[in-house]
Amino acid sequence: MSEYVIEMCDIVKEFPGIIANDHITLQLKKGEIHALLGENGAGKSTLMSVLFGMYQPEHGVIKKDGQEVKIKDPNDANRLGIGMVHQHFKLVHNFTVLENIILGVETVKGGLLKMDDARKRVVELSEQYGLSVDPDAIIEDITVGMQQRVEILKMLYRENEILIFDEPTAVLTPQEIEELMKIMKNLAKEGKSILFITHKLNEIKAAADRCTVLRKGKYIGTIDVAPASKEEMSEMMVGRKVSLQVEKSDAACGEKVLEVEGLSVHSKVGGKHLVKDVTFNVRRGEIVCVAGIDGNGQTELVQAITGLMKIDAGKVVLKGEDITNAHIRKRNTSGLGHIPEDRHKHGLVLDYPLAYNMVLQRYFEPQFCNHGFLKFDEIYRYSDALIEKFDVRSGQGSDTIVRSMSGGNQQKAIVAREIDRNPDLLIAVQPTRGLDVGAIEYIHKQLVKERDEGRGILLVSLELDEVMNLSDRILVMYEGEIVAELDPKTVTVQELGLYMAGSGKKEA
Ligand SMILES: Nc1ncnc2c1ncn2[C@@H]1O[C@H](COP(=O)(O)OP(=O)(O)OP(=O)(O)O)[C@@H](O)[C@H]1O
Ligand SMILES: [Mg+2]
């Protein structure tokens, strides 16, 4: 019997213009948690997709328990006990949670679906692993965090032995991450073998036994995690030293750029108060952070300000102008920038080339358009410059279809576009989600630079480190309300956590 449950030997996978996996070797031991670390675009998701049968490698073999296997499609992978939670989930949006979980492995009796058994099993699993979800909720109505739980339940329901997690924590709250780490450790203890992609070195330290590092498609090495420091790991990954601390001076605040007054949003069904009488402002030259546990109204608050959602009461004023009911284009041209929470749904047109995506809100401006005709040369020149400046990596530059880009590079493209539009108010929701440490360092510097140039920044983040490091003022949202305004210089992470959990409410 081989020491390894899975061996990927000398794997090569090419895409137009790029070798995504350039002779990569990966050996997974039974019962271990094996982290995969590498910059955005290093080839991690590609390698895992090869293992899951979604791509056929040009070269190399895969062994399961020492025996060579052919994995032609995800069904083959499933038969071999390999399950995967993708970086961008693959759920059917108008199906329920339960329907999604059993999709493809339904039990049927006398021609009828045996939903009761399935429901029982799903409820059991979700209780066992602390993954509470409503089995009857429709996917499109639940948060990304919840959707993730559905994906995990799907694998558990299929009793997979080899579990691939492609950046599972990028969408989770700190509490959920802690729980997931526990779940993964339990799974490993029960003999399941786990491949775990993350950009967060803390998580690797907390959960992983070993770590394989990739850089620009190449295999750099595999190390034992316990004796390695975070600095060593990040240097191995990017090939240079990275500062994990943000440096910034005190904010020099100017006039108000955003004023929100008595804003309320109800849910479409049930009329529940999602945002409740929220009042605050953002001034030029400051970074105001909305902190909170996912699902406490941050999403709706941002959608109300950016015009993606209708509001029920209250007022939104941008640079003194009431934009409460303004069209989205009007908001954009009036100086609002938005790095959205869901980059696929609201950030990009996935089947357009990168160049078009870079001018989505601006293609009609004289710089890019003449008498109704697009100036493609200009659009490409502009896009090329942004790609260069923000180090957006892809196979074919401006021509790359965005769908084929790595998750982190899609995010970098949005950040580049929004920052370069020089908005007076930049609303950045989880701007560094899915980015590698080098890219995070860069984006944080850019946000501080924008601030110092007199723009107002409204940052919505679930990451306490980011909140504490970057903000000048912290607003805590809990159950749709702003329950506290805190000073990052004096508040501790513990206090912030308490407010986020709702227990600081009375004193506030
Ligand atoms: N289907 C595809 N078609 C064309 N190019 C692709 C495709 N999938 C991936 N690539 C390219 O392969 C490279 C590796 O991408 P991959 O998604 O594996 O990166 P990653 O390490 O997972 O990055 P991230 O941390 O950003 O998720 C990228 O340059 C990407 O543009
Ligand atoms: Mg990836």
Coordinates of C-alpha atoms and ligand atoms in Angstrom, one line a residue:
M1 CA 0.0 0.0 0.0
S2 CA 1.3 3.4 -0.9
E3 CA 1.9 6.0 1.8
Y4 CA -0.1 8.4 -0.3
V5 CA -3.8 8.3 -1.0
I6 CA -3.4 10.6 -4.0
E7 CA -0.3 11.3 -6.0
M8 CA -0.3 13.8 -8.9
C9 CA 3.0 13.2 -10.8
D10 CA 4.5 15.7 -13.2
I11 CA 1.3 17.3 -14.2
V12 CA 1.2 19.8 -17.1
K13 CA -1.9 21.7 -18.0
E14 CA -1.8 24.5 -20.6
F15 CA -4.2 27.2 -21.6
P16 CA -3.9 29.6 -24.5
G17 CA -1.0 31.8 -23.7
I18 CA -0.1 30.2 -20.4
I19 CA 1.2 27.0 -18.8
A20 CA -1.0 26.9 -15.7
N21 CA 0.6 23.8 -14.3
D22 CA 4.2 23.3 -15.4
H23 CA 5.3 19.8 -14.2
I24 CA 3.7 19.8 -10.8
T25 CA 3.9 17.0 -8.3
L26 CA 1.6 16.8 -5.3
Q27 CA 1.4 13.9 -2.8
L28 CA -1.4 13.7 -0.3
K29 CA -1.1 11.4 2.7
K30 CA -4.2 9.6 4.1
G31 CA -5.7 11.6 7.0
E32 CA -3.7 14.7 6.5
I33 CA -4.7 18.3 5.8
H34 CA -2.5 19.4 3.0
A35 CA -2.5 23.1 2.2
L36 CA -1.9 24.5 -1.3
L37 CA -0.3 27.9 -1.3
G38 CA 0.5 30.3 -4.2
E39 CA -0.1 33.7 -5.6
N40 CA -3.2 34.6 -7.6
G41 CA -2.9 32.7 -10.9
A42 CA -0.2 30.3 -9.6
G43 CA -2.3 27.3 -10.8
K44 CA -3.9 26.0 -7.7
S45 CA -7.5 25.8 -8.9
T46 CA -6.3 24.4 -12.2
L47 CA -4.4 21.6 -10.4
M48 CA -7.4 20.8 -8.3
S49 CA -9.7 20.8 -11.3
V50 CA -7.4 18.3 -12.9
L51 CA -7.7 16.0 -9.9
F52 CA -11.5 16.5 -10.0
G53 CA -11.6 15.5 -13.6
M54 CA -12.7 18.9 -15.0
Y55 CA -9.5 19.3 -17.0
Q56 CA -7.4 16.6 -18.8
P57 CA -3.7 17.3 -18.3
E58 CA -1.4 17.4 -21.3
H59 CA 1.1 15.3 -19.3
G60 CA 1.5 13.5 -16.1
V61 CA -0.3 10.8 -14.1
I62 CA -2.6 10.6 -11.1
K63 CA -2.4 7.7 -8.7
K64 CA -5.0 6.7 -6.1
D65 CA -3.6 4.4 -3.4
G66 CA -0.6 3.8 -5.6
Q67 CA -2.6 2.7 -8.6
E68 CA -2.7 4.9 -11.7
V69 CA -6.2 6.1 -12.4
K70 CA -7.9 8.0 -15.2
I71 CA -10.3 10.8 -14.1
K72 CA -12.2 11.8 -17.2
D73 CA -14.9 13.8 -15.5
P74 CA -16.2 14.7 -12.1
N75 CA -18.3 11.6 -12.0
D76 CA -15.2 9.5 -12.2
A77 CA -13.7 11.7 -9.4
N78 CA -16.8 11.0 -7.3
R79 CA -16.6 7.3 -7.9
L80 CA -13.0 7.5 -6.6
G81 CA -14.3 9.3 -3.5
I82 CA -13.0 12.7 -4.5
G83 CA -15.2 15.7 -3.7
M84 CA -14.6 19.4 -4.3
V85 CA -15.9 22.7 -3.1
H86 CA -15.1 25.1 -5.9
Q87 CA -13.8 28.7 -5.5
H88 CA -16.9 29.9 -7.2
F89 CA -19.8 27.7 -6.2
K90 CA -21.6 25.5 -8.6
L91 CA -25.1 25.6 -7.2
V92 CA -28.4 25.8 -9.1
H93 CA -29.7 29.2 -8.0
N94 CA -33.5 28.6 -8.2
F95 CA -33.3 25.2 -6.5
T96 CA -33.6 24.7 -2.7
V97 CA -30.7 23.8 -0.5
L98 CA -31.9 20.2 -0.2
E99 CA -32.4 19.8 -3.9
N100 CA -28.9 21.1 -4.6
I101 CA -27.4 18.7 -2.1
I102 CA -29.0 15.6 -3.5
L103 CA -28.7 16.6 -7.1
G104 CA -27.3 13.7 -9.1
V105 CA -27.4 11.2 -6.2
E106 CA -31.1 11.2 -5.6
T107 CA -32.7 8.1 -4.0
V108 CA -35.8 7.0 -5.8
K109 CA -38.4 4.6 -4.8
G110 CA -41.2 3.5 -7.1
G111 CA -40.3 6.4 -9.4
L112 CA -40.6 9.0 -6.6
L113 CA -37.9 11.0 -5.0
K114 CA -37.3 9.9 -1.4
M115 CA -37.0 13.4 0.0
D116 CA -37.7 12.5 3.6
D117 CA -34.7 10.3 4.0
A118 CA -32.5 12.8 2.2
R119 CA -33.8 15.6 4.4
K120 CA -33.1 13.6 7.5
R121 CA -29.6 12.9 6.5
V122 CA -28.9 16.5 5.6
V123 CA -30.3 17.7 8.9
E124 CA -28.2 15.2 10.7
L125 CA -25.0 16.2 8.8
S126 CA -25.6 19.9 9.3
E127 CA -26.1 19.4 13.1
Q128 CA -23.1 17.1 13.4
Y129 CA -20.8 19.6 11.7
G130 CA -22.4 22.8 12.9
L131 CA -23.3 23.8 9.4
S132 CA -26.8 25.1 10.1
V133 CA -28.8 25.9 6.9
D134 CA -32.4 25.8 6.1
P135 CA -33.0 22.9 3.8
D136 CA -35.9 24.6 2.1
A137 CA -34.3 28.0 1.4
I138 CA -33.7 28.9 -2.2
I139 CA -30.0 29.3 -3.1
E140 CA -30.4 32.8 -4.6
D141 CA -31.9 34.1 -1.4
I142 CA -29.1 33.0 0.9
T143 CA -25.7 34.6 1.6
V144 CA -22.5 33.4 0.0
G145 CA -21.5 32.1 3.4
M146 CA -24.6 29.9 3.5
Q147 CA -24.1 28.8 -0.1
Q148 CA -20.6 27.6 1.0
R149 CA -22.1 25.4 3.7
V150 CA -24.4 23.9 1.1
E151 CA -21.3 22.9 -1.0
I152 CA -19.6 21.4 2.0
L153 CA -22.8 19.4 2.9
K154 CA -22.9 18.2 -0.7
M155 CA -19.5 16.5 -0.2
L156 CA -20.4 15.1 3.2
Y157 CA -23.6 13.8 1.8
R158 CA -21.7 11.9 -1.0
E159 CA -19.4 10.4 1.7
N160 CA -16.3 11.6 -0.2
E161 CA -13.0 10.4 1.2
I162 CA -10.7 13.0 -0.4
L163 CA -12.0 16.5 0.1
I164 CA -10.8 19.4 -2.0
F165 CA -11.5 22.9 -0.6
D166 CA -10.7 25.7 -3.0
E167 CA -10.5 28.8 -0.8
P168 CA -13.4 27.8 1.5
T169 CA -12.7 30.5 4.0
A170 CA -12.6 33.5 1.6
V171 CA -16.3 33.9 2.1
L172 CA -16.6 33.0 5.8
T173 CA -16.7 35.1 9.0
P174 CA -14.0 34.6 11.6
Q175 CA -16.3 32.5 13.7
E176 CA -17.3 30.4 10.8
I177 CA -13.6 30.0 9.8
E178 CA -12.8 28.7 13.3
E179 CA -15.6 26.2 13.0
L180 CA -14.5 25.1 9.6
M181 CA -11.0 24.5 10.9
K182 CA -12.5 22.3 13.6
I183 CA -14.6 20.5 11.1
M184 CA -11.7 19.8 8.8
K185 CA -9.6 18.5 11.7
N186 CA -12.4 16.2 12.7
L187 CA -12.8 14.9 9.2
A188 CA -9.0 14.3 9.0
K189 CA -9.1 12.4 12.3
E190 CA -11.8 10.2 10.8
G191 CA -9.4 9.3 8.0
K192 CA -10.5 11.7 5.3
S193 CA -7.7 13.4 3.4
I194 CA -8.0 17.1 2.8
L195 CA -6.6 19.4 0.2
F196 CA -7.0 23.0 1.3
I197 CA -6.4 26.1 -0.7
T198 CA -6.1 29.3 1.2
H199 CA -4.2 32.6 1.0
K200 CA -4.4 33.0 4.8
L201 CA -1.2 31.9 6.5
N202 CA -2.9 31.8 9.9
E203 CA -5.3 29.2 8.6
I204 CA -2.4 27.1 7.3
K205 CA -0.7 27.3 10.6
A206 CA -3.9 26.5 12.5
A207 CA -5.1 23.5 10.4
A208 CA -2.6 22.1 7.9
D209 CA 0.0 19.3 8.5
R210 CA 1.9 20.0 5.3
C211 CA 1.9 22.6 2.6
T212 CA 2.8 22.6 -1.1
V213 CA 3.8 25.9 -2.6
L214 CA 3.3 26.8 -6.3
R215 CA 4.6 29.9 -8.0
K216 CA 3.7 30.9 -11.6
G217 CA 2.7 27.4 -12.5
K218 CA 5.7 25.8 -11.1
Y219 CA 6.3 23.5 -8.1
I220 CA 8.4 25.2 -5.5
G221 CA 8.3 22.7 -2.7
T222 CA 6.4 20.8 0.1
I223 CA 7.1 21.6 3.7
D224 CA 6.0 20.5 7.2
V225 CA 3.9 23.4 8.5
A226 CA 4.7 23.1 12.2
P227 CA 8.3 24.3 12.1
A228 CA 7.7 26.9 9.3
S229 CA 7.0 30.6 10.1
K230 CA 4.4 32.6 8.2
E231 CA 7.2 34.9 6.9
E232 CA 9.0 31.9 5.5
M233 CA 5.9 30.6 3.8
S234 CA 5.0 34.0 2.2
E235 CA 8.5 34.5 1.0
M236 CA 8.5 31.0 -0.5
M237 CA 5.3 31.9 -2.3
V238 CA 6.0 35.3 -3.7
G239 CA 9.8 35.1 -3.9
R240 CA 10.3 38.3 -1.9
K241 CA 9.6 39.6 1.6
V242 CA 6.1 40.9 2.3
S243 CA 5.0 43.3 4.9
L244 CA 1.9 42.1 6.7
Q245 CA 1.3 45.5 8.4
V246 CA -0.4 48.5 6.9
E247 CA 1.4 51.8 7.3
K248 CA -0.6 55.0 7.4
S249 CA -0.7 58.4 9.0
D250 CA -3.7 59.9 10.8
A251 CA -6.7 60.8 8.7
A252 CA -7.1 64.4 7.6
C253 CA -10.8 64.7 7.1
G254 CA -12.5 67.1 4.8
E255 CA -16.1 67.7 3.8
K256 CA -18.8 65.0 3.8
V257 CA -18.9 63.1 0.6
L258 CA -21.6 60.6 1.6
E259 CA -24.5 61.2 4.0
V260 CA -27.0 58.5 4.8
E261 CA -30.0 59.4 6.8
G262 CA -32.6 57.1 8.3
L263 CA -32.1 54.5 5.7
S264 CA -34.3 51.4 5.9
V265 CA -34.7 48.4 3.7
H266 CA -37.2 45.6 4.1
S267 CA -36.9 42.1 2.7
K268 CA -39.0 41.3 -0.3
V269 CA -40.7 38.5 1.4
G270 CA -41.9 38.8 5.0
G271 CA -41.2 42.5 5.2
K272 CA -38.3 41.9 7.7
H273 CA -36.2 45.0 8.5
L274 CA -32.8 44.2 6.9
V275 CA -31.5 47.7 7.4
K276 CA -33.1 49.7 10.1
D277 CA -32.9 53.5 10.3
V278 CA -29.2 53.8 9.6
T279 CA -27.6 57.2 9.7
F280 CA -23.9 57.9 9.2
N281 CA -21.5 59.8 6.9
V282 CA -18.2 59.5 5.2
R283 CA -15.9 62.4 4.8
R284 CA -13.1 63.0 2.3
G285 CA -9.8 61.7 3.5
E286 CA -11.0 58.9 5.8
I287 CA -11.6 55.2 5.6
V288 CA -14.8 54.3 7.4
C289 CA -15.3 50.7 7.9
V290 CA -18.6 48.8 8.4
A291 CA -17.8 45.8 10.5
G292 CA -20.1 43.0 11.4
I293 CA -20.8 39.4 11.1
D294 CA -22.0 38.4 7.6
G295 CA -25.7 38.8 7.1
N296 CA -26.3 41.7 9.5
G297 CA -27.5 44.1 6.8
Q298 CA -24.1 45.2 5.3
T299 CA -25.0 43.7 1.9
E300 CA -28.3 45.5 1.8
L301 CA -26.9 48.8 3.1
V302 CA -24.4 48.8 0.3
Q303 CA -26.9 47.8 -2.3
A304 CA -29.2 50.6 -1.2
I305 CA -26.4 53.2 -1.5
T306 CA -25.2 51.9 -4.9
G307 CA -28.7 51.6 -6.3
L308 CA -28.8 47.8 -6.6
M309 CA -31.7 47.6 -4.2
K310 CA -34.8 49.8 -3.6
I311 CA -35.0 51.5 -0.2
D312 CA -38.1 51.8 1.9
A313 CA -37.2 55.0 3.8
G314 CA -34.4 57.4 4.2
K315 CA -32.1 59.4 2.1
V316 CA -28.7 59.0 0.4
V317 CA -26.7 62.1 -0.4
L318 CA -23.5 62.1 -2.5
K319 CA -21.5 65.3 -2.5
G320 CA -24.5 67.3 -1.4
E321 CA -26.8 65.9 -4.1
D322 CA -29.7 63.6 -3.2
I323 CA -29.2 60.4 -5.1
T324 CA -31.7 58.3 -3.2
N325 CA -33.6 57.4 -6.4
A326 CA -31.0 58.1 -9.0
H327 CA -30.1 55.6 -11.7
I328 CA -27.0 53.6 -11.3
R329 CA -25.2 55.3 -14.2
K330 CA -26.0 58.7 -12.6
R331 CA -24.5 57.5 -9.4
N332 CA -21.4 56.2 -11.2
T333 CA -20.8 59.4 -13.1
S334 CA -21.4 61.5 -10.0
G335 CA -18.4 60.0 -8.4
L336 CA -19.4 56.7 -6.8
G337 CA -17.1 53.7 -7.1
H338 CA -18.0 50.2 -6.0
I339 CA -16.0 47.1 -5.5
P340 CA -18.9 44.7 -5.1
E341 CA -19.3 41.8 -2.7
D342 CA -20.2 39.3 -5.4
R343 CA -17.6 39.9 -8.2
H344 CA -19.4 37.6 -10.6
K345 CA -22.9 38.9 -10.2
H346 CA -22.2 42.6 -9.9
G347 CA -18.5 43.2 -10.8
L348 CA -17.8 41.7 -14.2
V349 CA -19.3 40.5 -17.5
L350 CA -17.6 37.1 -17.4
D351 CA -17.9 36.3 -21.1
Y352 CA -16.5 39.7 -22.2
P353 CA -12.7 40.2 -22.7
L354 CA -10.9 41.9 -19.9
A355 CA -10.5 45.1 -21.9
Y356 CA -14.3 45.6 -22.1
N357 CA -14.7 44.9 -18.4
M358 CA -12.2 47.6 -17.7
V359 CA -14.5 50.3 -19.2
L360 CA -17.9 49.0 -18.2
Q361 CA -19.0 52.2 -16.6
R362 CA -17.1 54.5 -19.0
Y363 CA -17.3 53.1 -22.5
F364 CA -19.6 56.0 -23.6
E365 CA -17.2 58.7 -22.4
P366 CA -15.4 60.7 -25.2
Q367 CA -12.1 59.1 -24.2
F368 CA -13.5 55.7 -25.4
C369 CA -16.3 56.6 -27.8
N370 CA -16.7 58.9 -30.8
H371 CA -20.2 59.6 -32.2
G372 CA -21.5 56.3 -30.9
F373 CA -18.5 54.3 -32.2
L374 CA -16.2 52.6 -29.7
K375 CA -12.5 53.5 -29.9
F376 CA -11.2 50.0 -29.5
D377 CA -7.5 51.1 -29.7
E378 CA -8.1 53.5 -26.8
I379 CA -10.0 50.9 -24.8
Y380 CA -7.2 48.4 -25.3
R381 CA -4.5 50.9 -24.5
Y382 CA -6.3 51.9 -21.3
S383 CA -6.8 48.3 -20.3
D384 CA -3.2 47.3 -21.0
A385 CA -2.1 50.1 -18.8
L386 CA -4.3 49.0 -15.9
I387 CA -3.2 45.4 -16.3
E388 CA 0.4 46.5 -16.1
K389 CA -0.1 48.9 -13.2
F390 CA -2.1 46.5 -11.0
D391 CA -0.3 43.3 -12.1
V392 CA -3.4 41.6 -13.3
R393 CA -2.2 38.2 -14.5
S394 CA -3.9 36.1 -17.3
G395 CA -3.2 34.1 -20.4
Q396 CA -3.9 36.7 -23.1
G397 CA -3.9 40.1 -21.4
S398 CA -6.7 42.5 -22.5
D399 CA -8.1 39.8 -24.8
T400 CA -8.6 37.2 -22.1
I401 CA -12.2 36.2 -21.5
V402 CA -12.7 37.1 -17.8
R403 CA -14.4 33.8 -17.0
S404 CA -11.1 32.0 -17.6
M405 CA -9.1 34.1 -15.2
S406 CA -8.1 33.0 -11.7
G407 CA -10.4 34.2 -9.0
G408 CA -7.8 36.5 -7.4
N409 CA -7.0 38.1 -10.8
Q410 CA -10.7 38.8 -11.5
Q411 CA -10.8 40.6 -8.2
K412 CA -7.6 42.6 -9.0
A413 CA -9.2 43.6 -12.3
I414 CA -12.2 45.1 -10.5
V415 CA -10.1 46.8 -7.9
A416 CA -7.9 48.3 -10.7
R417 CA -11.0 49.6 -12.6
E418 CA -12.7 51.1 -9.6
I419 CA -9.6 52.8 -8.1
D420 CA -8.5 54.2 -11.5
R421 CA -11.9 55.8 -12.0
N422 CA -10.9 58.1 -9.2
P423 CA -14.3 58.1 -7.5
D424 CA -15.0 60.7 -4.8
L425 CA -16.5 57.9 -2.7
L426 CA -15.2 54.4 -3.1
I427 CA -17.4 51.7 -1.5
A428 CA -15.2 48.6 -1.2
V429 CA -16.8 45.5 -0.1
Q430 CA -14.3 42.8 0.9
P431 CA -11.8 44.2 -1.6
T432 CA -9.1 41.8 -0.8
R433 CA -11.2 38.6 -0.7
G434 CA -9.3 35.8 -2.4
L435 CA -6.1 37.8 -2.9
D436 CA -2.6 36.6 -2.1
V437 CA -0.6 38.4 0.6
G438 CA 1.4 40.3 -2.0
A439 CA -1.7 41.6 -3.7
I440 CA -3.3 42.5 -0.4
E441 CA -0.3 44.5 0.6
Y442 CA -0.6 46.4 -2.7
I443 CA -4.4 47.0 -2.6
H444 CA -4.2 48.2 1.0
K445 CA -1.5 50.7 0.0
Q446 CA -3.7 51.9 -2.9
L447 CA -6.7 52.4 -0.6
V448 CA -4.6 54.4 1.8
K449 CA -3.3 56.4 -1.1
E450 CA -6.8 57.1 -2.3
R451 CA -7.7 58.3 1.1
D452 CA -4.7 60.6 1.3
E453 CA -5.7 62.1 -2.0
G454 CA -8.9 63.2 -0.4
R455 CA -11.4 60.5 -1.4
G456 CA -13.8 59.0 1.0
I457 CA -13.7 55.3 1.5
L458 CA -16.5 53.1 2.8
L459 CA -14.9 49.7 3.5
V460 CA -17.1 46.8 4.3
S461 CA -15.1 43.9 5.6
L462 CA -15.6 40.7 7.6
E463 CA -11.9 40.5 8.4
L464 CA -11.0 41.9 11.7
D465 CA -7.4 42.3 10.8
E466 CA -8.3 44.4 7.8
V467 CA -10.8 46.4 9.8
M468 CA -8.3 47.2 12.5
N469 CA -5.4 47.9 10.2
L470 CA -7.1 50.0 7.6
S471 CA -10.0 52.0 9.1
D472 CA -10.0 55.4 10.6
R473 CA -13.5 54.9 12.1
I474 CA -15.4 51.7 12.6
L475 CA -19.2 51.4 12.4
V476 CA -20.5 48.1 13.8
M477 CA -23.6 46.7 12.2
Y478 CA -25.8 44.2 14.0
E479 CA -29.2 43.0 12.9
G480 CA -29.6 45.8 10.4
E481 CA -28.6 48.6 12.8
I482 CA -25.4 50.5 13.5
V483 CA -24.9 49.6 17.1
A484 CA -21.6 51.3 17.7
E485 CA -19.0 53.8 16.4
L486 CA -15.6 52.9 17.5
D487 CA -12.1 54.2 17.2
P488 CA -9.7 51.6 15.9
K489 CA -6.9 53.2 17.9
T490 CA -8.5 52.5 21.2
V491 CA -10.8 49.5 20.7
T492 CA -9.4 46.0 21.1
V493 CA -10.2 43.1 18.7
Q494 CA -12.0 41.4 21.6
E495 CA -14.3 44.4 22.2
L496 CA -15.0 44.7 18.5
G497 CA -15.9 41.1 18.4
L498 CA -18.4 41.6 21.3
Y499 CA -20.1 44.4 19.5
M500 CA -20.3 42.4 16.3
A501 CA -22.0 39.6 18.3
G502 CA -24.5 42.0 19.6
S503 CA -23.4 42.0 23.2
G504 CA -22.1 45.6 23.2
K505 CA -25.5 46.9 22.2
K506 CA -26.8 48.1 25.5
E507 CA -23.7 50.2 26.4
A508 CA -23.5 51.7 22.9
Ligands
LIG1 N1 -10.4 27.7 -18.3 C1 -9.3 28.4 -18.5 N2 -9.0 29.0 -19.7 C2 -7.9 29.8 -19.9 N3 -7.1 30.1 -19.0 C3 -7.3 29.6 -17.7 C4 -8.4 28.7 -17.4 N4 -8.4 28.4 -16.1 C5 -7.3 29.0 -15.6 N5 -6.6 29.7 -16.6 C6 -5.4 30.5 -16.4 O1 -4.5 29.7 -15.7 C7 -3.7 30.4 -14.7 C8 -3.9 29.7 -13.4 O2 -5.2 29.9 -12.9 P1 -5.8 29.2 -11.6 O3 -7.2 29.5 -11.5 O4 -5.4 27.8 -11.5 O5 -5.0 30.1 -10.5 P2 -5.1 30.1 -8.9 O6 -3.7 29.7 -8.4 O7 -6.2 29.2 -8.4 O8 -5.3 31.6 -8.5 P3 -6.3 32.3 -7.4 O9 -5.5 32.4 -6.2 O10 -6.4 33.7 -8.0 O11 -7.6 31.6 -7.4 C9 -4.3 31.8 -14.7 O12 -3.4 32.6 -15.4 C10 -5.6 31.7 -15.5 O13 -5.8 32.9 -16.2
MG2 MG -8.1 29.7 -7.6

